Amino acid sequence: MATNPPVNEDPVKTAAPRRPGNQAPEMCLACGTCAAGCPLTGQDGFDPRKIVRLVLLEREQELIASDLPWLCTLCGKCEYACPMGINIVNIVRTLRGRVARDKVPGMIHKGVALCRQTGNNLGLPAEDFEFIITDVAEELAAEEEFADFKIAFDKPEANLLHTLHNKLVNTQNEDLVHWWKIFHVAGEDFTIPRENWEGVNWGLFSGDDEAMQLSVGRIVTHMEQLEIQNLMYPE
Amino acid sequence: MQQWYPDFFDRFGTLTVFDLLEDYLASGRIKVDKTAHPQRALYHDPCNYGRKSRELFGRGYFDQPRRVMDQCLAEWTDSQPSRGNQYCCGGGGGTLLTPFKAPRIHYGRRKIDQIKQARAELVVVPCHSCHGQIKALLAAYEVKGVEVKYLWEVVADALIVES
């Protein structure tokens, strides 16, 4: 379960992908604009300016061993304000990717590993998924305005592929119906995959590019095999 | 997708949630009634649809959701600041999946300030992480009488359905 990503020996300052302007982190002026705009500065020692500085000094192990990369929300407000175009978000995400997988806090890597095995971050078997979705769809169809509503799983040549956020399938079933109501009234020809339906790519959060590519590839496979015309980007 | 499957875009169409909602509204495939939402509402720009989308894909989804809001809500306002300079709710980057709840709630104090400043009774978000985090913030800061809805929930609840 705790397979570590391939180790890149390059320092984070060179390994982290640059922003479109291709500015090297060495261009940082240490002005602190990033830190001033970040709502997390000061919390448990968090400070984006100091993170950039430590990475430039190749003291990244101190950051990798800390909780700091996981407190950041990768929101990009620091970068947006940065006068030098420094790749602060990718630095933090690259630091996350260097953390041993069994040290990734909370559910993030567990979900990635489950998704790799089962096709969704919950590890939910296809028959249970089908049961939940069908059950909620039948409840909606019990309302007069949506009387003939049905979910088509894996419908060939559908117009639209609709993947799902795992939390809607897990604890927030009541929020599944909003899009379904809209699709029903619009007469949309949509389909939901019975397997590999996960719409949330937690590899983005864990710094795991290989896991991200796997999830994207599964969506491409659905589109090809079912000959679907349009992909609805996951919510 | 761009990186690993660059030819995908030649073979298939891609639609964001905003493209779909706007297409349905503009083409008349759905009709909505803005009196369904009389509350004073606030729109929150998610980082990923706004400034990060602009950074990564050259396009920030700032205007489309606002046009949808115009059609589904009687009265709504922007937060200050908003768009590219907006404050993250504190639930991004997978932080909702970690055990670090106290820093996450502390992070969101600016979002609570914005909600109070706007005197909002309804916060509208097009993001699952923002939705969960803002609900958690309202509970943690004991702010009463504020509802949180998805943008597509607002559309669904404003639908004019002919039975």
CSV table of C-alpha atoms in Angstrom, one decimal:
chain,number,residue,atom,x,y,z
A,1,MET,CA,0.0,0.0,0.0
A,2,ALA,CA,2.8,2.4,0.9
A,3,THR,CA,4.6,2.2,-2.4
A,4,ASN,CA,6.9,5.2,-2.6
A,5,PRO,CA,7.0,7.3,-5.7
A,6,PRO,CA,10.3,7.1,-7.7
A,7,VAL,CA,12.9,9.2,-6.0
A,8,ASN,CA,14.1,12.1,-7.9
A,9,GLU,CA,17.6,13.0,-6.6
A,10,ASP,CA,17.5,16.6,-7.9
A,11,PRO,CA,17.0,19.3,-5.3
A,12,VAL,CA,13.4,20.5,-5.0
A,13,LYS,CA,14.5,23.9,-6.3
A,14,THR,CA,15.3,22.4,-9.7
A,15,ALA,CA,12.8,19.5,-9.7
A,16,ALA,CA,9.7,21.6,-9.0
A,17,PRO,CA,8.0,22.5,-12.3
A,18,ARG,CA,8.3,26.2,-13.2
A,19,ARG,CA,5.4,28.6,-13.8
A,20,PRO,CA,4.6,29.6,-17.4
A,21,GLY,CA,7.1,32.5,-17.1
A,22,ASN,CA,9.9,30.0,-16.3
A,23,GLN,CA,11.3,32.0,-13.5
A,24,ALA,CA,13.9,30.2,-11.3
A,25,PRO,CA,13.2,30.2,-7.6
A,26,GLU,CA,16.6,31.8,-7.2
A,27,MET,CA,14.9,35.0,-8.5
A,28,CYS,CA,13.1,35.3,-5.2
A,29,LEU,CA,13.6,38.7,-3.7
A,30,ALA,CA,12.6,37.5,-0.2
A,31,CYS,CA,10.2,40.5,-0.2
A,32,GLY,CA,7.5,38.6,1.8
A,33,THR,CA,4.6,39.5,-0.3
A,34,CYS,CA,3.7,35.8,-0.4
A,35,ALA,CA,3.8,35.6,3.3
A,36,ALA,CA,1.8,38.7,3.9
A,37,GLY,CA,-1.1,37.5,1.7
A,38,CYS,CA,-1.2,33.9,3.0
A,39,PRO,CA,-3.8,33.3,5.7
A,40,LEU,CA,-1.6,30.6,7.2
A,41,THR,CA,1.5,32.6,7.8
A,42,GLY,CA,2.5,32.3,11.5
A,43,GLN,CA,0.4,29.2,12.1
A,44,ASP,CA,2.7,26.4,13.4
A,45,GLY,CA,5.7,28.2,11.8
A,46,PHE,CA,4.2,28.3,8.3
A,47,ASP,CA,5.6,31.0,6.1
A,48,PRO,CA,5.8,30.6,2.2
A,49,ARG,CA,8.8,33.0,2.1
A,50,LYS,CA,10.8,30.8,4.5
A,51,ILE,CA,9.7,27.6,2.5
A,52,VAL,CA,11.2,29.1,-0.6
A,53,ARG,CA,14.4,30.1,1.3
A,54,LEU,CA,14.9,26.7,2.8
A,55,VAL,CA,14.4,25.0,-0.6
A,56,LEU,CA,17.0,27.4,-2.1
A,57,LEU,CA,19.4,26.4,0.7
A,58,GLU,CA,18.7,22.8,-0.1
A,59,ARG,CA,17.4,22.3,3.4
A,60,GLU,CA,14.3,20.5,2.0
A,61,GLN,CA,14.6,17.5,4.3
A,62,GLU,CA,13.5,19.8,7.2
A,63,LEU,CA,10.3,20.6,5.3
A,64,ILE,CA,9.7,17.1,4.1
A,65,ALA,CA,9.9,15.9,7.7
A,66,SER,CA,7.5,18.6,8.9
A,67,ASP,CA,3.7,19.0,8.6
A,68,LEU,CA,4.1,22.3,6.8
A,69,PRO,CA,3.6,21.0,3.2
A,70,TRP,CA,0.3,19.5,4.3
A,71,LEU,CA,-1.0,22.7,6.0
A,72,CYS,CA,-0.7,24.6,2.8
A,73,THR,CA,-3.9,24.5,0.7
A,74,LEU,CA,-2.0,25.0,-2.6
A,75,CYS,CA,-4.4,28.0,-3.2
A,76,GLY,CA,-1.8,30.0,-5.1
A,77,LYS,CA,-2.5,33.4,-3.6
A,78,CYS,CA,1.2,33.7,-2.8
A,79,GLU,CA,2.1,33.0,-6.4
A,80,TYR,CA,-0.6,35.3,-7.8
A,81,ALA,CA,0.9,38.2,-5.8
A,82,CYS,CA,4.6,37.2,-6.3
A,83,PRO,CA,6.4,40.0,-8.3
A,84,MET,CA,9.0,37.5,-9.5
A,85,GLY,CA,6.7,34.7,-10.7
A,86,ILE,CA,8.2,32.1,-8.3
A,87,ASN,CA,6.7,28.6,-8.5
A,88,ILE,CA,5.7,28.4,-4.8
A,89,VAL,CA,2.8,26.0,-5.3
A,90,ASN,CA,4.8,23.5,-7.3
A,91,ILE,CA,7.6,23.7,-4.7
A,92,VAL,CA,5.1,22.7,-2.0
A,93,ARG,CA,3.6,19.9,-4.1
A,94,THR,CA,7.0,18.6,-5.0
A,95,LEU,CA,7.9,18.5,-1.3
A,96,ARG,CA,4.7,16.5,-0.7
A,97,GLY,CA,5.7,14.0,-3.4
A,98,ARG,CA,9.0,13.4,-1.5
A,99,VAL,CA,7.3,12.3,1.7
A,100,ALA,CA,7.4,8.6,2.3
A,101,ARG,CA,3.9,7.3,1.4
A,102,ASP,CA,3.2,5.8,4.8
A,103,LYS,CA,4.0,9.3,6.3
A,104,VAL,CA,1.4,11.1,4.1
A,105,PRO,CA,-1.2,12.3,6.7
A,106,GLY,CA,-4.8,11.4,6.8
A,107,MET,CA,-6.8,9.9,4.0
A,108,ILE,CA,-4.9,11.4,1.0
A,109,HIS,CA,-2.5,8.6,0.1
A,110,LYS,CA,-4.9,5.9,1.4
A,111,GLY,CA,-7.5,7.1,-1.1
A,112,VAL,CA,-4.9,7.2,-3.9
A,113,ALA,CA,-3.9,3.6,-3.1
A,114,LEU,CA,-7.5,2.5,-3.0
A,115,CYS,CA,-8.3,4.2,-6.2
A,116,ARG,CA,-5.4,2.4,-7.9
A,117,GLN,CA,-6.8,-0.9,-6.8
A,118,THR,CA,-10.5,-0.4,-7.0
A,119,GLY,CA,-11.1,2.6,-9.3
A,120,ASN,CA,-12.4,4.9,-6.6
A,121,ASN,CA,-11.0,6.6,-3.5
A,122,LEU,CA,-13.5,4.8,-1.2
A,123,GLY,CA,-12.6,1.3,-2.3
A,124,LEU,CA,-16.3,0.8,-3.0
A,125,PRO,CA,-17.2,-2.4,-5.1
A,126,ALA,CA,-19.1,-1.8,-8.3
A,127,GLU,CA,-22.3,-3.5,-7.2
A,128,ASP,CA,-22.5,-1.4,-4.0
A,129,PHE,CA,-21.9,1.7,-6.2
A,130,GLU,CA,-24.7,0.7,-8.6
A,131,PHE,CA,-27.0,0.0,-5.7
A,132,ILE,CA,-26.5,3.5,-4.1
A,133,ILE,CA,-26.8,5.4,-7.4
A,134,THR,CA,-29.9,3.4,-8.5
A,135,ASP,CA,-31.5,3.9,-5.1
A,136,VAL,CA,-31.0,7.7,-5.1
A,137,ALA,CA,-32.2,7.8,-8.7
A,138,GLU,CA,-35.4,5.9,-7.8
A,139,GLU,CA,-36.1,8.4,-5.0
A,140,LEU,CA,-35.8,11.2,-7.5
A,141,ALA,CA,-38.1,9.4,-9.9
A,142,ALA,CA,-40.7,9.2,-7.2
A,143,GLU,CA,-41.1,13.0,-7.5
A,144,GLU,CA,-43.8,13.9,-10.0
A,145,GLU,CA,-41.6,16.3,-12.0
A,146,PHE,CA,-38.9,13.7,-12.5
A,147,ALA,CA,-41.1,10.7,-12.9
A,148,ASP,CA,-39.3,8.9,-15.7
A,149,PHE,CA,-35.7,9.7,-14.5
A,150,LYS,CA,-33.2,6.9,-14.8
A,151,ILE,CA,-29.4,6.5,-14.7
A,152,ALA,CA,-27.8,4.8,-17.6
A,153,PHE,CA,-24.5,3.1,-16.7
A,154,ASP,CA,-21.9,2.7,-19.4
A,155,LYS,CA,-24.2,3.8,-22.2
A,156,PRO,CA,-22.4,3.6,-25.5
A,157,GLU,CA,-22.4,6.7,-27.7
A,158,ALA,CA,-23.8,8.9,-24.9
A,159,ASN,CA,-23.3,12.6,-25.4
A,160,LEU,CA,-21.8,13.3,-21.9
A,161,LEU,CA,-19.6,11.3,-19.5
A,162,HIS,CA,-20.4,12.2,-15.9
A,163,THR,CA,-17.9,11.1,-13.2
A,164,LEU,CA,-18.7,11.6,-9.5
A,165,HIS,CA,-17.1,13.1,-6.5
A,166,ASN,CA,-16.6,10.3,-4.0
A,167,LYS,CA,-18.2,12.3,-1.1
A,168,LEU,CA,-21.5,12.3,-3.0
A,169,VAL,CA,-21.4,8.5,-3.2
A,170,ASN,CA,-20.2,8.2,0.4
A,171,THR,CA,-22.0,10.5,2.9
A,172,GLN,CA,-23.6,13.2,0.8
A,173,ASN,CA,-26.1,11.2,-1.3
A,174,GLU,CA,-28.6,14.0,-1.1
A,175,ASP,CA,-26.3,16.2,-3.3
A,176,LEU,CA,-26.2,13.7,-6.1
A,177,VAL,CA,-29.5,14.9,-7.5
A,178,HIS,CA,-28.7,18.5,-8.4
A,179,TRP,CA,-27.0,17.7,-11.7
A,180,TRP,CA,-29.5,14.9,-12.4
A,181,LYS,CA,-32.4,17.3,-12.1
A,182,ILE,CA,-30.7,19.7,-14.5
A,183,PHE,CA,-29.8,16.9,-17.0
A,184,HIS,CA,-33.4,15.6,-16.8
A,185,VAL,CA,-34.9,19.0,-17.6
A,186,ALA,CA,-32.3,19.8,-20.3
A,187,GLY,CA,-32.9,16.3,-21.9
A,188,GLU,CA,-29.2,15.6,-21.6
A,189,ASP,CA,-28.0,12.2,-22.8
A,190,PHE,CA,-25.5,11.4,-20.1
A,191,THR,CA,-23.9,8.3,-18.7
A,192,ILE,CA,-22.1,7.3,-15.5
A,193,PRO,CA,-19.4,4.6,-15.5
A,194,ARG,CA,-20.2,1.6,-13.3
A,195,GLU,CA,-16.5,1.1,-12.6
A,196,ASN,CA,-13.6,3.7,-12.4
A,197,TRP,CA,-16.2,6.4,-11.8
A,198,GLU,CA,-14.0,8.5,-9.5
A,199,GLY,CA,-14.0,12.2,-10.4
A,200,VAL,CA,-11.5,13.3,-7.8
A,201,ASN,CA,-7.8,12.9,-8.4
A,202,TRP,CA,-6.1,12.9,-5.0
A,203,GLY,CA,-2.7,12.3,-6.6
A,204,LEU,CA,-2.9,16.1,-7.2
A,205,PHE,CA,-2.8,16.6,-3.5
A,206,SER,CA,-0.3,13.9,-2.6
A,207,GLY,CA,2.2,14.9,-5.2
A,208,ASP,CA,1.9,11.6,-7.1
A,209,ASP,CA,2.0,12.2,-10.8
A,210,GLU,CA,1.8,8.6,-11.7
A,211,ALA,CA,-1.5,8.1,-9.8
A,212,MET,CA,-2.9,11.2,-11.5
A,213,GLN,CA,-2.0,9.8,-14.9
A,214,LEU,CA,-3.6,6.5,-14.1
A,215,SER,CA,-6.9,8.2,-13.1
A,216,VAL,CA,-6.9,10.5,-16.2
A,217,GLY,CA,-6.2,7.4,-18.4
A,218,ARG,CA,-9.2,5.6,-17.0
A,219,ILE,CA,-11.4,8.5,-18.1
A,220,VAL,CA,-9.9,8.5,-21.5
A,221,THR,CA,-10.5,4.7,-21.8
A,222,HIS,CA,-14.2,5.2,-21.0
A,223,MET,CA,-14.5,7.9,-23.6
A,224,GLU,CA,-12.8,5.6,-26.2
A,225,GLN,CA,-14.6,2.3,-25.4
A,226,LEU,CA,-18.1,3.8,-25.1
A,227,GLU,CA,-17.5,6.3,-27.9
A,228,ILE,CA,-18.8,9.2,-25.9
A,229,GLN,CA,-18.8,12.6,-27.5
A,230,ASN,CA,-18.1,15.0,-24.6
A,231,LEU,CA,-16.4,14.8,-21.2
A,232,MET,CA,-17.8,16.8,-18.3
A,233,TYR,CA,-14.8,17.8,-16.3
A,234,PRO,CA,-15.3,16.6,-12.8
A,235,GLU,CA,-17.0,19.0,-10.4
B,1,MET,CA,-4.9,15.6,-19.8
B,2,GLN,CA,-3.0,18.2,-21.8
B,3,GLN,CA,0.3,16.6,-20.7
B,4,TRP,CA,-0.5,12.9,-21.1
B,5,TYR,CA,-3.2,12.8,-23.8
B,6,PRO,CA,-2.6,15.8,-25.9
B,7,ASP,CA,-4.7,14.4,-28.8
B,8,PHE,CA,-7.7,13.9,-26.5
B,9,PHE,CA,-9.0,17.4,-27.4
B,10,ASP,CA,-9.1,16.5,-31.2
B,11,ARG,CA,-11.1,13.4,-30.5
B,12,PHE,CA,-13.6,14.5,-27.8
B,13,GLY,CA,-15.3,17.6,-26.5
B,14,THR,CA,-14.7,18.8,-23.0
B,15,LEU,CA,-17.1,20.8,-21.0
B,16,THR,CA,-16.7,22.4,-17.6
B,17,VAL,CA,-19.5,22.7,-15.1
B,18,PHE,CA,-19.8,26.4,-16.1
B,19,ASP,CA,-19.9,25.6,-19.9
B,20,LEU,CA,-22.8,23.2,-19.3
B,21,LEU,CA,-24.8,25.5,-17.1
B,22,GLU,CA,-24.4,28.4,-19.4
B,23,ASP,CA,-25.1,26.4,-22.5
B,24,TYR,CA,-28.3,25.0,-21.0
B,25,LEU,CA,-29.5,28.5,-19.9
B,26,ALA,CA,-28.5,30.3,-23.1
B,27,SER,CA,-30.0,27.7,-25.4
B,28,GLY,CA,-33.3,27.6,-23.4
B,29,ARG,CA,-32.9,23.9,-22.6
B,30,ILE,CA,-33.5,24.9,-19.0
B,31,LYS,CA,-35.4,27.8,-17.6
B,32,VAL,CA,-34.9,29.2,-14.1
B,33,ASP,CA,-36.8,31.5,-11.8
B,34,LYS,CA,-34.7,33.8,-9.6
B,35,THR,CA,-37.4,34.3,-7.1
B,36,ALA,CA,-36.6,30.8,-5.8
B,37,HIS,CA,-33.7,32.4,-4.0
B,38,PRO,CA,-34.8,35.6,-2.2
B,39,GLN,CA,-31.8,35.4,0.3
B,40,ARG,CA,-28.9,37.8,0.1
B,41,ALA,CA,-26.1,35.6,-1.4
B,42,LEU,CA,-22.4,35.7,-1.7
B,43,TYR,CA,-20.3,34.1,-4.4
B,44,HIS,CA,-17.0,32.5,-3.5
B,45,ASP,CA,-14.3,31.9,-6.2
B,46,PRO,CA,-12.7,28.5,-5.7
B,47,CYS,CA,-8.9,28.7,-6.2
B,48,ASN,CA,-8.8,26.0,-8.8
B,49,TYR,CA,-11.5,27.4,-11.0
B,50,GLY,CA,-10.2,30.9,-10.7
B,51,ARG,CA,-6.6,32.0,-10.4
B,52,LYS,CA,-5.1,28.5,-10.7
B,53,SER,CA,-7.1,27.7,-13.8
B,54,ARG,CA,-5.9,31.0,-15.3
B,55,GLU,CA,-2.3,30.0,-14.4
B,56,LEU,CA,-2.4,26.4,-15.7
B,57,PHE,CA,-4.8,26.7,-18.6
B,58,GLY,CA,-4.7,30.3,-19.5
B,59,ARG,CA,-8.3,30.9,-18.5
B,60,GLY,CA,-9.9,31.7,-15.1
B,61,TYR,CA,-13.5,30.9,-14.7
B,62,PHE,CA,-14.6,34.2,-13.1
B,63,ASP,CA,-17.4,35.6,-15.3
B,64,GLN,CA,-19.3,32.4,-16.3
B,65,PRO,CA,-20.5,31.5,-12.7
B,66,ARG,CA,-21.4,35.2,-12.2
B,67,ARG,CA,-23.7,35.1,-15.2
B,68,VAL,CA,-25.3,32.0,-13.9
B,69,MET,CA,-25.7,33.7,-10.5
B,70,ASP,CA,-27.4,36.6,-12.2
B,71,GLN,CA,-30.1,34.3,-13.6
B,72,CYS,CA,-30.8,32.2,-10.5
B,73,LEU,CA,-30.6,34.6,-7.5
B,74,ALA,CA,-32.6,37.7,-6.7
B,75,GLU,CA,-29.7,39.4,-4.8
B,76,TRP,CA,-26.1,38.5,-4.7
B,77,THR,CA,-22.8,40.1,-4.1
B,78,ASP,CA,-19.0,39.5,-4.5
B,79,SER,CA,-16.7,39.0,-1.6
B,80,GLN,CA,-14.0,41.5,-0.9
B,81,PRO,CA,-11.5,40.7,-2.2
B,82,SER,CA,-12.7,38.4,-5.0
B,83,ARG,CA,-11.6,36.8,-8.3
B,84,GLY,CA,-7.8,36.4,-8.5
B,85,ASN,CA,-7.2,38.0,-5.1
B,86,GLN,CA,-9.8,35.9,-3.3
B,87,TYR,CA,-8.9,34.2,0.0
B,88,CYS,CA,-9.0,30.5,-0.1
B,89,CYS,CA,-11.6,29.0,2.2
B,90,GLY,CA,-8.9,26.8,3.8
B,91,GLY,CA,-10.2,23.5,2.5
B,92,GLY,CA,-8.0,23.3,-0.6
B,93,GLY,CA,-5.1,21.1,-1.5
B,94,GLY,CA,-6.5,18.0,0.3
B,95,THR,CA,-6.4,19.7,3.7
B,96,LEU,CA,-9.9,18.4,4.4
B,97,LEU,CA,-8.4,14.9,4.3
B,98,THR,CA,-5.7,15.5,6.9
B,99,PRO,CA,-6.0,15.5,10.7
B,100,PHE,CA,-4.9,19.2,10.9
B,101,LYS,CA,-8.3,20.6,11.7
B,102,ALA,CA,-7.3,23.5,14.0
B,103,PRO,CA,-5.0,25.2,11.5
B,104,ARG,CA,-7.6,24.7,8.8
B,105,ILE,CA,-10.3,26.4,10.9
B,106,HIS,CA,-7.8,29.2,11.8
B,107,TYR,CA,-7.0,29.5,8.1
B,108,GLY,CA,-10.6,30.2,7.2
B,109,ARG,CA,-11.2,33.1,9.6
B,110,ARG,CA,-10.8,35.5,6.7
B,111,LYS,CA,-13.6,33.8,4.8
B,112,ILE,CA,-15.8,34.1,7.8
B,113,ASP,CA,-15.0,37.8,8.0
B,114,GLN,CA,-16.0,38.2,4.3
B,115,ILE,CA,-19.3,36.3,4.8
B,116,LYS,CA,-20.1,38.5,7.8
B,117,GLN,CA,-19.1,41.7,6.0
B,118,ALA,CA,-21.4,40.8,3.1
B,119,ARG,CA,-24.3,40.1,5.5
B,120,ALA,CA,-24.8,36.9,3.4
B,121,GLU,CA,-27.6,34.5,4.1
B,122,LEU,CA,-26.4,32.1,1.4
B,123,VAL,CA,-22.9,31.3,0.2
B,124,VAL,CA,-22.7,29.8,-3.3
B,125,VAL,CA,-19.7,27.8,-4.3
B,126,PRO,CA,-18.9,25.6,-7.3
B,127,CYS,CA,-16.5,23.4,-5.4
B,128,HIS,CA,-16.9,20.4,-3.1
B,129,SER,CA,-13.9,21.2,-0.9
B,130,CYS,CA,-15.1,24.8,-0.4
B,131,HIS,CA,-18.6,23.6,0.4
B,132,GLY,CA,-17.4,21.2,3.1
B,133,GLN,CA,-14.9,23.7,4.5
B,134,ILE,CA,-17.3,26.7,4.6
B,135,LYS,CA,-19.9,24.6,6.4
B,136,ALA,CA,-17.3,23.6,8.9
B,137,LEU,CA,-16.2,27.2,9.4
B,138,LEU,CA,-19.8,28.4,10.0
B,139,ALA,CA,-20.2,25.8,12.7
B,140,ALA,CA,-16.8,26.4,14.3
B,141,TYR,CA,-17.2,30.2,14.4
B,142,GLU,CA,-20.9,29.8,15.4
B,143,VAL,CA,-22.3,31.8,12.6
B,144,LYS,CA,-26.0,31.2,12.4
B,145,GLY,CA,-28.5,31.6,9.6
B,146,VAL,CA,-26.1,31.1,6.7
B,147,GLU,CA,-26.8,28.4,4.1
B,148,VAL,CA,-24.1,27.0,1.7
B,149,LYS,CA,-25.1,25.7,-1.7
B,150,TYR,CA,-23.4,24.5,-4.8
B,151,LEU,CA,-23.7,26.6,-7.9
B,152,TRP,CA,-25.5,23.7,-9.7
B,153,GLU,CA,-27.7,23.2,-6.6
B,154,VAL,CA,-28.8,26.8,-7.0
B,155,VAL,CA,-29.6,26.2,-10.6
B,156,ALA,CA,-31.5,22.9,-9.8
B,157,ASP,CA,-33.5,24.7,-7.1
B,158,ALA,CA,-34.4,27.5,-9.5
B,159,LEU,CA,-35.5,25.2,-12.3
B,160,ILE,CA,-38.9,25.7,-13.8
B,161,VAL,CA,-40.1,22.1,-14.3
B,162,GLU,CA,-43.1,21.3,-16.4
B,163,SER,CA,-44.6,18.1,-15.2
